[in-house]
Tab-separated table of C-alpha atoms in Angstrom:
chain	number	residue	atom	x	y	z
A	1	MET	CA	51.745	108.374	73.029
A	2	THR	CA	54.973	109.695	75.309
A	3	LYS	CA	55.114	113.400	75.785
A	4	ASP	CA	58.245	115.787	76.283
A	5	MET	CA	57.620	118.200	79.352
A	6	THR	CA	60.720	120.338	78.697
A	7	SER	CA	59.030	122.485	76.286
A	8	GLY	CA	55.625	124.188	76.054
A	9	ASN	CA	52.925	125.668	78.293
A	10	PRO	CA	53.603	124.120	81.581
A	11	THR	CA	49.910	124.419	82.710
A	12	GLN	CA	48.548	122.651	79.237
A	13	LEU	CA	51.499	120.009	79.486
A	14	ILE	CA	50.598	119.233	83.411
A	15	LEU	CA	46.727	119.257	82.764
A	16	GLY	CA	47.373	117.074	79.656
A	17	PHE	CA	49.208	114.553	81.797
A	18	ALA	CA	47.161	114.776	84.899
A	19	VAL	CA	43.774	114.513	83.217
A	20	PRO	CA	43.766	110.790	82.001
A	21	LEU	CA	45.629	109.746	84.977
A	22	LEU	CA	43.023	111.225	87.187
A	23	LEU	CA	40.231	109.795	85.175
A	24	GLY	CA	41.969	106.119	85.365
A	25	ASN	CA	42.433	106.684	89.275
A	26	ILE	CA	39.076	107.903	89.461
A	27	PHE	CA	37.991	104.703	87.838
A	28	GLN	CA	39.938	102.583	90.327
A	29	GLN	CA	38.234	104.308	93.123
A	30	LEU	CA	34.927	104.060	91.797
A	31	TYR	CA	35.370	100.242	91.532
A	32	ASN	CA	36.569	99.962	94.917
A	33	MET	CA	33.179	101.894	96.040
A	34	VAL	CA	31.124	99.582	93.907
A	35	ASP	CA	33.307	96.535	95.115
A	36	SER	CA	32.097	97.910	98.738
A	37	ILE	CA	28.467	98.097	97.688
A	38	ILE	CA	28.602	94.489	95.983
A	39	VAL	CA	30.203	93.280	99.385
A	40	GLY	CA	28.082	95.246	101.750
A	41	ARG	CA	24.829	94.805	100.418
A	42	GLY	CA	25.457	91.283	98.785
A	43	ILE	CA	27.105	89.667	101.874
A	44	GLY	CA	26.639	91.944	104.938
A	45	VAL	CA	28.223	94.540	107.268
A	46	ASP	CA	30.585	92.068	108.624
A	47	ALA	CA	31.953	91.104	105.193
A	48	LEU	CA	32.258	94.738	104.428
A	49	ALA	CA	34.138	95.310	107.871
A	50	ALA	CA	36.379	92.238	106.978
A	51	VAL	CA	37.529	93.839	103.552
A	52	GLY	CA	37.863	97.211	105.340
A	53	ALA	CA	39.932	95.847	108.150
A	54	THR	CA	42.559	94.583	105.606
A	55	GLY	CA	43.068	98.045	104.222
A	56	SER	CA	45.995	99.377	106.096
A	57	ILE	CA	47.604	96.209	105.623
A	58	ASN	CA	46.928	96.168	101.937
A	59	PHE	CA	48.096	99.763	101.910
A	60	LEU	CA	51.231	98.970	103.712
A	61	VAL	CA	52.210	96.298	100.771
A	62	LEU	CA	50.729	98.212	98.112
A	63	GLY	CA	52.311	101.555	99.375
A	64	PHE	CA	55.934	99.833	99.175
A	65	VAL	CA	55.269	98.349	95.918
A	66	ILE	CA	54.051	101.920	94.351
A	67	GLY	CA	57.044	103.668	96.358
A	68	LEU	CA	59.564	101.281	94.734
A	69	THR	CA	58.345	101.547	91.103
A	70	THR	CA	57.882	105.413	91.408
A	71	GLY	CA	61.440	105.348	92.582
A	72	PHE	CA	62.782	103.756	89.543
A	73	SER	CA	60.744	105.765	87.311
A	74	ILE	CA	62.577	109.009	88.503
A	75	LEU	CA	65.722	107.963	86.723
A	76	ILE	CA	63.853	106.979	83.391
A	77	SER	CA	62.350	110.359	83.426
A	78	GLN	CA	65.568	112.190	84.050
A	79	TYR	CA	67.334	110.332	81.305
A	80	TYR	CA	64.545	110.630	78.925
A	81	GLY	CA	64.374	114.494	79.665
A	82	ALA	CA	68.153	114.564	78.988
A	83	ASN	CA	67.573	112.576	75.660
A	84	ASP	CA	70.160	109.884	76.975
A	85	LEU	CA	68.127	106.638	75.639
A	86	ASP	CA	70.765	103.961	76.076
A	87	GLU	CA	71.019	104.917	79.881
A	88	MET	CA	67.104	105.178	80.032
A	89	LYS	CA	67.043	101.722	78.584
A	90	ARG	CA	69.451	100.243	81.072
A	91	SER	CA	67.367	101.739	83.842
A	92	VAL	CA	64.381	100.213	82.555
A	93	THR	CA	66.171	96.660	82.508
A	94	MET	CA	67.595	97.111	85.774
A	95	SER	CA	64.230	98.193	87.345
A	96	VAL	CA	62.819	94.933	85.896
A	97	TYR	CA	65.477	92.909	87.813
A	98	LEU	CA	64.755	94.708	91.133
A	99	SER	CA	60.977	94.111	90.649
A	100	ILE	CA	61.507	90.533	89.962
A	101	GLY	CA	63.318	90.393	93.374
A	102	ALA	CA	60.817	92.291	95.242
A	103	THR	CA	58.143	90.260	93.931
A	104	ILE	CA	59.434	86.841	95.625
A	105	LEU	CA	60.395	88.838	98.757
A	106	ILE	CA	57.357	90.950	99.392
A	107	THR	CA	54.985	87.951	98.402
A	108	THR	CA	56.687	85.599	101.082
A	109	ILE	CA	56.732	88.148	103.749
A	110	SER	CA	53.094	89.156	103.089
A	111	VAL	CA	51.685	85.651	103.094
A	112	LEU	CA	53.560	84.584	106.083
A	113	GLY	CA	52.786	87.724	108.116
A	114	ALA	CA	49.036	88.485	107.063
A	115	ARG	CA	47.546	86.534	110.091
A	116	PRO	CA	49.936	87.879	112.640
A	117	LEU	CA	49.464	91.380	111.414
A	118	LEU	CA	45.376	91.208	111.768
A	119	GLU	CA	45.787	89.931	115.159
A	120	VAL	CA	48.314	92.232	116.390
A	121	MET	CA	45.824	94.992	115.068
A	122	ASN	CA	43.225	93.930	117.110
A	123	THR	CA	40.667	92.710	114.273
A	124	PRO	CA	37.377	91.806	115.843
A	125	ALA	CA	37.112	87.909	116.066
A	126	ASN	CA	33.657	87.815	114.195
A	127	ILE	CA	35.611	89.259	111.030
A	128	LEU	CA	39.037	87.924	111.337
A	129	GLU	CA	38.833	84.826	109.252
A	130	ASP	CA	37.032	86.643	106.317
A	131	ALA	CA	39.637	89.261	106.482
A	132	LEU	CA	42.305	86.713	106.349
A	133	THR	CA	40.845	84.950	103.434
A	134	TYR	CA	40.488	88.216	101.619
A	135	ILE	CA	44.040	89.586	102.154
A	136	ILE	CA	45.844	85.999	101.420
A	137	ILE	CA	44.248	85.925	98.200
A	138	ILE	CA	45.436	89.517	97.165
A	139	PHE	CA	49.021	89.108	98.306
A	140	TRP	CA	49.298	85.681	96.296
A	141	GLY	CA	48.660	88.101	93.181
A	142	ILE	CA	51.265	90.752	94.107
A	143	GLY	CA	53.237	89.981	91.469
A	144	ALA	CA	50.772	91.170	88.874
A	145	THR	CA	50.421	94.435	91.118
A	146	ILE	CA	54.376	95.045	91.188
A	147	ALA	CA	54.203	94.431	87.250
A	148	PHE	CA	51.451	96.811	86.605
A	149	ASN	CA	52.911	99.635	88.898
A	150	LEU	CA	56.207	99.167	87.129
A	151	PHE	CA	55.076	99.377	83.513
A	152	SER	CA	52.644	102.243	84.487
A	153	ALA	CA	55.504	104.145	86.184
A	154	MET	CA	57.614	103.399	83.127
A	155	LEU	CA	54.980	105.005	80.933
A	156	ARG	CA	54.153	108.112	82.791
A	157	ALA	CA	57.941	108.836	82.955
A	158	LEU	CA	57.889	109.065	79.228
A	159	GLY	CA	54.750	111.430	79.463
A	160	ASP	CA	52.235	108.635	78.615
A	161	SER	CA	49.460	108.787	81.123
A	162	ARG	CA	46.517	107.415	78.775
A	163	THR	CA	47.659	103.985	78.417
A	164	PRO	CA	47.496	103.572	82.360
A	165	LEU	CA	44.006	105.029	81.825
A	166	TYR	CA	42.706	102.795	79.308
A	167	ALA	CA	44.217	99.788	81.487
A	168	MET	CA	42.290	100.890	84.717
A	169	ILE	CA	39.000	101.239	82.726
A	170	VAL	CA	38.960	97.903	81.229
A	171	SER	CA	40.496	96.478	84.582
A	172	SER	CA	37.871	98.463	86.522
A	173	LEU	CA	34.920	97.088	84.146
A	174	VAL	CA	36.047	93.602	84.499
A	175	ASN	CA	36.672	93.628	88.307
A	176	ILE	CA	33.073	94.685	88.620
A	177	GLY	CA	31.623	91.726	86.115
A	178	LEU	CA	33.906	89.345	88.124
A	179	ASP	CA	32.591	90.850	91.503
A	180	LEU	CA	29.012	90.239	90.514
A	181	TYR	CA	29.673	86.755	89.075
A	182	PHE	CA	31.705	85.503	91.860
A	183	VAL	CA	29.939	87.162	94.991
A	184	ILE	CA	26.520	87.217	93.895
A	185	SER	CA	25.895	84.482	91.298
A	186	LEU	CA	28.458	81.837	92.813
A	187	GLY	CA	28.150	82.990	96.663
A	188	MET	CA	31.838	82.816	96.825
A	189	GLY	CA	31.927	85.768	99.648
A	190	VAL	CA	35.119	87.787	100.223
A	191	ALA	CA	37.112	85.049	98.372
A	192	GLY	CA	35.401	86.079	95.257
A	193	ALA	CA	35.783	89.524	95.611
A	194	ALA	CA	39.691	88.940	95.987
A	195	TYR	CA	40.089	86.581	93.013
A	196	ALA	CA	38.345	89.195	91.023
A	197	THR	CA	40.708	91.884	92.076
A	198	VAL	CA	43.628	89.615	91.214
A	199	ILE	CA	42.472	88.694	87.809
A	200	ALA	CA	41.642	92.145	86.823
A	201	GLN	CA	44.999	93.386	87.947
A	202	ILE	CA	46.564	90.571	85.801
A	203	LEU	CA	44.674	91.844	82.546
A	204	SER	CA	45.890	95.681	83.319
A	205	CYS	CA	49.290	94.407	83.691
A	206	PHE	CA	49.413	92.734	80.088
A	207	PHE	CA	47.368	95.782	78.954
A	208	CYS	CA	50.452	98.154	79.677
A	209	PHE	CA	52.929	95.546	78.598
A	210	PHE	CA	51.874	95.252	74.875
A	211	ARG	CA	51.672	99.116	74.954
A	212	ILE	CA	55.289	99.239	75.837
A	213	LEU	CA	56.480	96.900	73.129
A	214	GLY	CA	55.351	99.415	70.605
A	215	ILE	CA	57.235	102.244	71.947
A	216	LYS	CA	60.443	102.941	69.649
A	217	ASP	CA	62.077	104.478	72.528
A	218	LEU	CA	61.766	101.455	74.614
A	219	HIS	CA	62.832	98.621	72.386
A	220	LEU	CA	65.575	97.187	74.117
A	221	LYS	CA	68.518	95.274	72.581
A	222	LYS	CA	70.668	92.432	74.391
A	223	GLN	CA	73.333	94.781	75.682
A	224	HIS	CA	70.671	96.842	77.785
A	225	TRP	CA	69.814	93.540	79.735
A	226	SER	CA	73.582	93.187	80.881
A	227	PHE	CA	74.026	93.568	84.304
A	228	HIS	CA	75.003	97.195	85.558
A	229	PRO	CA	75.707	97.345	89.501
A	230	GLU	CA	76.166	101.081	89.710
A	231	LEU	CA	72.917	101.776	87.956
A	232	LEU	CA	71.167	98.973	89.928
A	233	LEU	CA	72.379	100.679	93.073
A	234	ARG	CA	71.387	104.242	91.869
A	235	LEU	CA	67.794	102.811	91.199
A	236	PHE	CA	67.803	101.058	94.671
A	237	LYS	CA	68.819	104.187	96.290
A	238	LEU	CA	65.853	106.146	94.561
A	239	GLY	CA	63.193	103.449	95.143
A	240	VAL	CA	63.685	102.079	98.744
A	241	PRO	CA	63.289	105.577	100.137
A	242	VAL	CA	60.296	106.236	98.499
A	243	ALA	CA	58.981	102.517	99.353
A	244	PHE	CA	59.841	103.325	102.853
A	245	MET	CA	58.142	106.584	103.084
A	246	ASN	CA	54.894	104.798	101.820
A	247	SER	CA	55.400	101.922	104.228
A	248	VAL	CA	56.136	104.294	107.139
A	249	THR	CA	52.852	106.245	106.211
A	250	ALA	CA	50.908	103.126	106.002
A	251	ILE	CA	52.120	102.008	109.517
A	252	GLY	CA	50.776	105.165	110.875
A	253	VAL	CA	47.361	104.203	109.226
A	254	MET	CA	47.611	100.804	110.578
A	255	VAL	CA	47.755	102.287	114.041
A	256	LEU	CA	44.715	104.398	113.473
A	257	GLN	CA	43.153	101.047	111.856
A	258	PHE	CA	44.346	99.510	115.568
A	259	VAL	CA	42.355	102.185	117.307
A	260	VAL	CA	39.209	102.179	115.419
A	261	ASN	CA	39.293	98.305	115.691
A	262	GLY	CA	38.886	98.693	119.415
A	263	PHE	CA	35.574	100.714	118.888
A	264	GLY	CA	33.874	97.491	117.257
A	265	SER	CA	32.863	96.438	113.942
A	266	ILE	CA	30.396	99.176	113.148
A	267	TYR	CA	33.217	101.679	113.569
A	268	VAL	CA	35.355	99.425	111.412
A	269	ALA	CA	32.640	99.436	108.573
A	270	ALA	CA	32.170	103.183	108.977
A	271	TYR	CA	36.060	103.980	108.886
A	272	SER	CA	36.572	101.596	105.906
A	273	THR	CA	33.520	103.050	104.089
A	274	ALA	CA	34.468	106.646	104.639
A	275	ASN	CA	38.266	105.991	103.709
A	276	LYS	CA	36.827	104.498	100.188
A	277	ILE	CA	34.947	107.758	99.574
A	278	MET	CA	38.119	109.830	100.837
A	279	ASN	CA	40.282	108.014	98.497
A	280	LEU	CA	38.016	108.946	95.580
A	281	VAL	CA	38.320	112.702	96.651
A	282	GLU	CA	42.084	112.696	97.136
A	283	GLN	CA	42.714	111.525	93.533
A	284	PRO	CA	43.115	114.980	92.288
A	285	GLY	CA	46.041	115.869	94.577
A	286	VAL	CA	47.287	112.470	93.908
A	287	THR	CA	47.394	112.734	90.120
A	288	PHE	CA	48.823	116.223	90.209
A	289	GLY	CA	51.527	115.096	92.242
A	290	LEU	CA	52.236	112.203	89.662
A	291	ALA	CA	52.243	114.885	87.229
A	292	MET	CA	54.660	117.051	88.853
A	293	ALA	CA	56.863	114.080	89.435
A	294	THR	CA	57.102	113.580	85.752
A	295	TYR	CA	57.422	116.971	84.759
A	296	ALA	CA	60.057	117.729	87.439
A	297	GLY	CA	62.005	114.716	86.506
A	298	GLN	CA	62.354	115.667	82.933
A	299	ASN	CA	63.144	119.289	83.187
A	300	LEU	CA	65.709	118.487	85.969
A	301	GLY	CA	67.461	116.343	83.234
A	302	ALA	CA	67.085	119.014	80.699
A	303	GLY	CA	68.453	121.794	83.118
A	304	GLN	CA	65.254	123.565	83.179
A	305	TYR	CA	64.793	124.706	86.610
A	306	GLU	CA	62.828	127.723	86.461
A	307	ARG	CA	60.264	125.726	84.606
A	308	ILE	CA	60.184	123.270	87.916
A	309	LYS	CA	58.936	126.323	89.829
A	310	LEU	CA	56.681	127.678	87.451
A	311	GLY	CA	54.945	124.317	86.657
A	312	LEU	CA	54.676	123.589	90.699
A	313	ASN	CA	52.991	127.082	91.188
A	314	LYS	CA	50.221	126.620	88.308
A	315	THR	CA	49.613	123.069	89.548
A	316	ILE	CA	48.948	124.232	93.289
A	317	GLN	CA	46.409	126.959	92.163
A	318	ILE	CA	44.689	124.330	90.185
A	319	SER	CA	44.833	121.684	92.907
A	320	THR	CA	43.700	124.035	95.452
A	321	GLY	CA	40.601	125.254	93.726
A	322	VAL	CA	39.597	121.727	92.716
A	323	ASN	CA	39.942	120.458	96.253
A	324	ILE	CA	37.741	123.311	97.710
A	325	VAL	CA	35.053	122.371	95.556
A	326	LEU	CA	35.217	118.831	96.432
A	327	ALA	CA	35.546	119.705	100.098
A	328	LEU	CA	31.956	121.710	99.476
A	329	ILE	CA	30.244	119.019	97.791
A	330	MET	CA	31.156	116.221	100.665
A	331	LEU	CA	30.066	118.606	103.141
A	332	LEU	CA	26.803	119.107	101.404
A	333	PHE	CA	26.169	115.627	100.098
A	334	GLY	CA	28.335	113.331	102.096
A	335	LYS	CA	25.534	111.323	103.669
A	336	GLN	CA	23.534	110.501	100.618
A	337	ILE	CA	26.790	109.140	99.149
A	338	LEU	CA	27.608	107.232	102.131
A	339	ALA	CA	24.141	105.771	101.893
A	340	LEU	CA	24.815	104.404	98.404
A	341	MET	CA	27.369	102.186	99.869
A	342	VAL	CA	25.357	100.592	102.998
A	343	SER	CA	22.234	99.608	103.640
A	344	GLY	CA	19.967	102.454	104.515
A	345	SER	CA	19.279	100.678	107.951
A	346	GLU	CA	22.667	101.100	108.916
A	347	VAL	CA	21.980	104.800	110.294
A	348	GLU	CA	24.881	104.530	112.754
A	349	VAL	CA	27.300	103.412	110.198
A	350	ILE	CA	26.785	106.512	107.897
A	351	GLN	CA	26.782	108.952	110.761
A	352	ILE	CA	30.195	107.850	112.113
A	353	ALA	CA	31.445	107.846	108.644
A	354	TYR	CA	30.205	111.437	107.739
A	355	GLN	CA	31.983	112.658	110.855
A	356	TYR	CA	35.184	111.138	109.775
A	357	ILE	CA	34.763	112.612	106.418
A	358	VAL	CA	33.677	116.337	107.597
A	359	ILE	CA	37.035	116.615	109.550
A	360	CYS	CA	39.356	115.448	106.803
A	361	VAL	CA	37.956	117.594	103.894
A	362	LEU	CA	38.428	120.800	105.761
A	363	ALA	CA	42.147	119.929	105.367
A	364	LEU	CA	41.998	118.695	102.110
A	365	TRP	CA	43.440	121.416	100.340
A	366	VAL	CA	46.787	120.813	102.573
A	367	LEU	CA	46.925	116.976	101.363
A	368	GLY	CA	46.801	118.375	97.915
A	369	LEU	CA	49.866	120.528	98.528
A	370	LEU	CA	51.492	117.515	100.370
A	371	PHE	CA	51.388	115.308	97.291
A	372	ILE	CA	52.704	118.165	94.801
A	373	TYR	CA	55.533	119.252	97.034
A	374	ARG	CA	56.692	115.346	97.769
A	375	SER	CA	56.213	114.450	94.175
A	376	SER	CA	58.246	117.395	92.971
A	377	LEU	CA	61.182	116.534	95.278
A	378	GLN	CA	61.088	112.958	94.301
A	379	GLY	CA	60.929	114.027	90.519
A	380	MET	CA	64.072	115.952	91.029
A	381	GLY	CA	65.937	112.750	92.581
A	382	ASP	CA	65.620	113.802	96.820
A	383	THR	CA	63.747	110.767	98.118
A	384	VAL	CA	65.185	111.143	101.446
A	385	ILE	CA	63.506	114.263	102.821
A	386	PRO	CA	59.946	112.784	101.443
A	387	MET	CA	60.964	109.713	103.473
A	388	VAL	CA	61.677	111.909	106.430
A	389	SER	CA	58.252	113.381	105.912
A	390	GLY	CA	56.564	109.903	105.993
A	391	ALA	CA	58.286	109.484	109.590
A	392	VAL	CA	56.902	112.951	110.586
A	393	GLU	CA	53.278	111.740	109.537
A	394	PHE	CA	53.810	108.501	111.274
A	395	ILE	CA	55.058	110.224	114.666
A	396	THR	CA	52.187	112.805	114.488
A	397	ARG	CA	49.461	110.148	113.621
A	398	ILE	CA	50.819	108.026	116.524
A	399	VAL	CA	51.038	110.674	119.095
A	400	ILE	CA	47.413	111.914	118.458
A	401	ALA	CA	45.863	108.439	118.163
A	402	VAL	CA	47.262	107.341	121.290
A	403	THR	CA	46.554	110.462	123.306
A	404	LEU	CA	43.331	111.627	122.184
A	405	PRO	CA	40.555	108.799	121.870
A	406	SER	CA	40.081	108.813	125.651
A	407	ILE	CA	39.043	112.487	125.439
A	408	ILE	CA	37.076	112.844	121.997
A	409	ALA	CA	36.925	109.237	120.994
A	410	PHE	CA	36.331	108.481	117.228
A	411	HIS	CA	36.976	111.977	116.151
A	412	SER	CA	40.513	111.695	117.251
A	413	ILE	CA	41.035	109.571	114.059
A	414	GLY	CA	40.164	112.411	111.852
A	415	ILE	CA	42.297	114.784	113.716
A	416	ALA	CA	45.277	112.349	113.517
A	417	GLU	CA	45.022	112.277	109.770
A	418	ILE	CA	44.920	115.991	109.317
A	419	SER	CA	47.622	117.010	111.655
A	420	ALA	CA	49.749	114.425	109.837
A	421	TRP	CA	49.161	116.150	106.584
A	422	ILE	CA	49.800	119.836	108.115
A	423	THR	CA	53.407	118.676	109.752
A	424	ALA	CA	54.498	116.927	106.658
A	425	THR	CA	53.619	119.420	104.330
A	426	ALA	CA	55.336	122.171	106.160
A	427	LEU	CA	58.608	120.056	106.038
A	428	LEU	CA	58.420	119.577	102.348
A	429	MET	CA	57.553	123.066	101.322
A	430	ALA	CA	60.709	124.387	103.064
A	431	THR	CA	62.937	121.561	101.403
A	432	PHE	CA	61.448	122.156	98.131
A	433	TYR	CA	62.356	125.810	98.030
A	434	LYS	CA	65.620	125.500	99.347
A	435	ARG	CA	66.466	122.804	96.735
A	436	ILE	CA	65.243	124.919	93.891
A	437	ASN	CA	66.878	128.041	94.772
A	438	VAL	CA	70.335	126.086	94.959
A	439	TYR	CA	69.691	124.684	91.520
A	440	LEU	CA	68.952	128.150	90.127
A	441	LYS	CA	71.908	129.923	91.804
A	442	ILE	CA	74.179	127.171	90.574
A	443	LYS	CA	72.871	127.591	86.730
A	444	ASN	CA	72.727	131.406	87.166
A	445	ASN	CA	76.546	131.365	88.229
């Protein structure tokens, strides 16, 4: 069901949009945790470390893909908010063309660059081959990932966050079932976990595609598929900065992974396990940000600038409250949750992972602000400053990751993360209020 977010109660609209999206993302992260449990307990800690060692590389590629498709959806949501359906449909078709080109390019570069990247990142020798096996299979399936993210972004741009939820639930359940079959029953090792992920992604892609076919506002005619260079360029200018922002952030995470790899496979396993949990507790911030991107995009298209500011304030209040509660839960029960993911005998892994989580959750509310301000700016069509904020995150991570390990060892990784969040958020906040005040001044004059 599509949703017009240019009228009505902002809090109800944003929550109504965000909750299904949050549930879908939680399902995805729960699957990732179950995947770790199956790999860690079914194969062993080295296999868990191997899959974890690919996380930052996967984040680099996936972040680029998500950024690209999110950028495309900005224009779609703005045209939808302005009720310009013809231009919206042309934006959809041009997004498809760009995504096909991106699939060919990204698959080629990713598959060819996987081994060199793993080696450059100082991946421990005892897990290198398993890590390579896993990530190569994932990269061959990147086309399905791009298609799913494009279709999901289109649906969200029109206010439909339920279909991606249903797709994610079905995909996650299938993924878990295939994990158990491939890894446990067939003994396929980390390759089985990778194949399960790719197959489930293909399924979720088709799920969203068939939903799109049933949306009247997205019924495309032959003329909508004609080539529009100017529109293609606009989409490119929106999508590429968001994609590069995510990639620059991911490169910073890769540097952290490089530092962690130097501590040995125990620390790699602890870091990857902790990040699985952190990815879960970060989801409210992520989804509130995505909700604000659609909300801001539609309201900008409709010229409702005051509603953007009002919606942002309400979203910040909700996000901050939720993140404080989540931080308290992790501080109190973090070790017990970690013990579900690795064998109880791996006491050192649990202790190291918990130390990292404690540092990060203390600034979880700041990360929530980062997602909200960044996505709001992107929804308003400003993708350059969010890209710059990604560079700020990158520089902060690099400086701290390079200078502090010799002083405080593994604790420097968590400090690098939260420092990156704080510096980037400061830039995004200042830019948002400057931009929204300009829009309001123009409207009032």
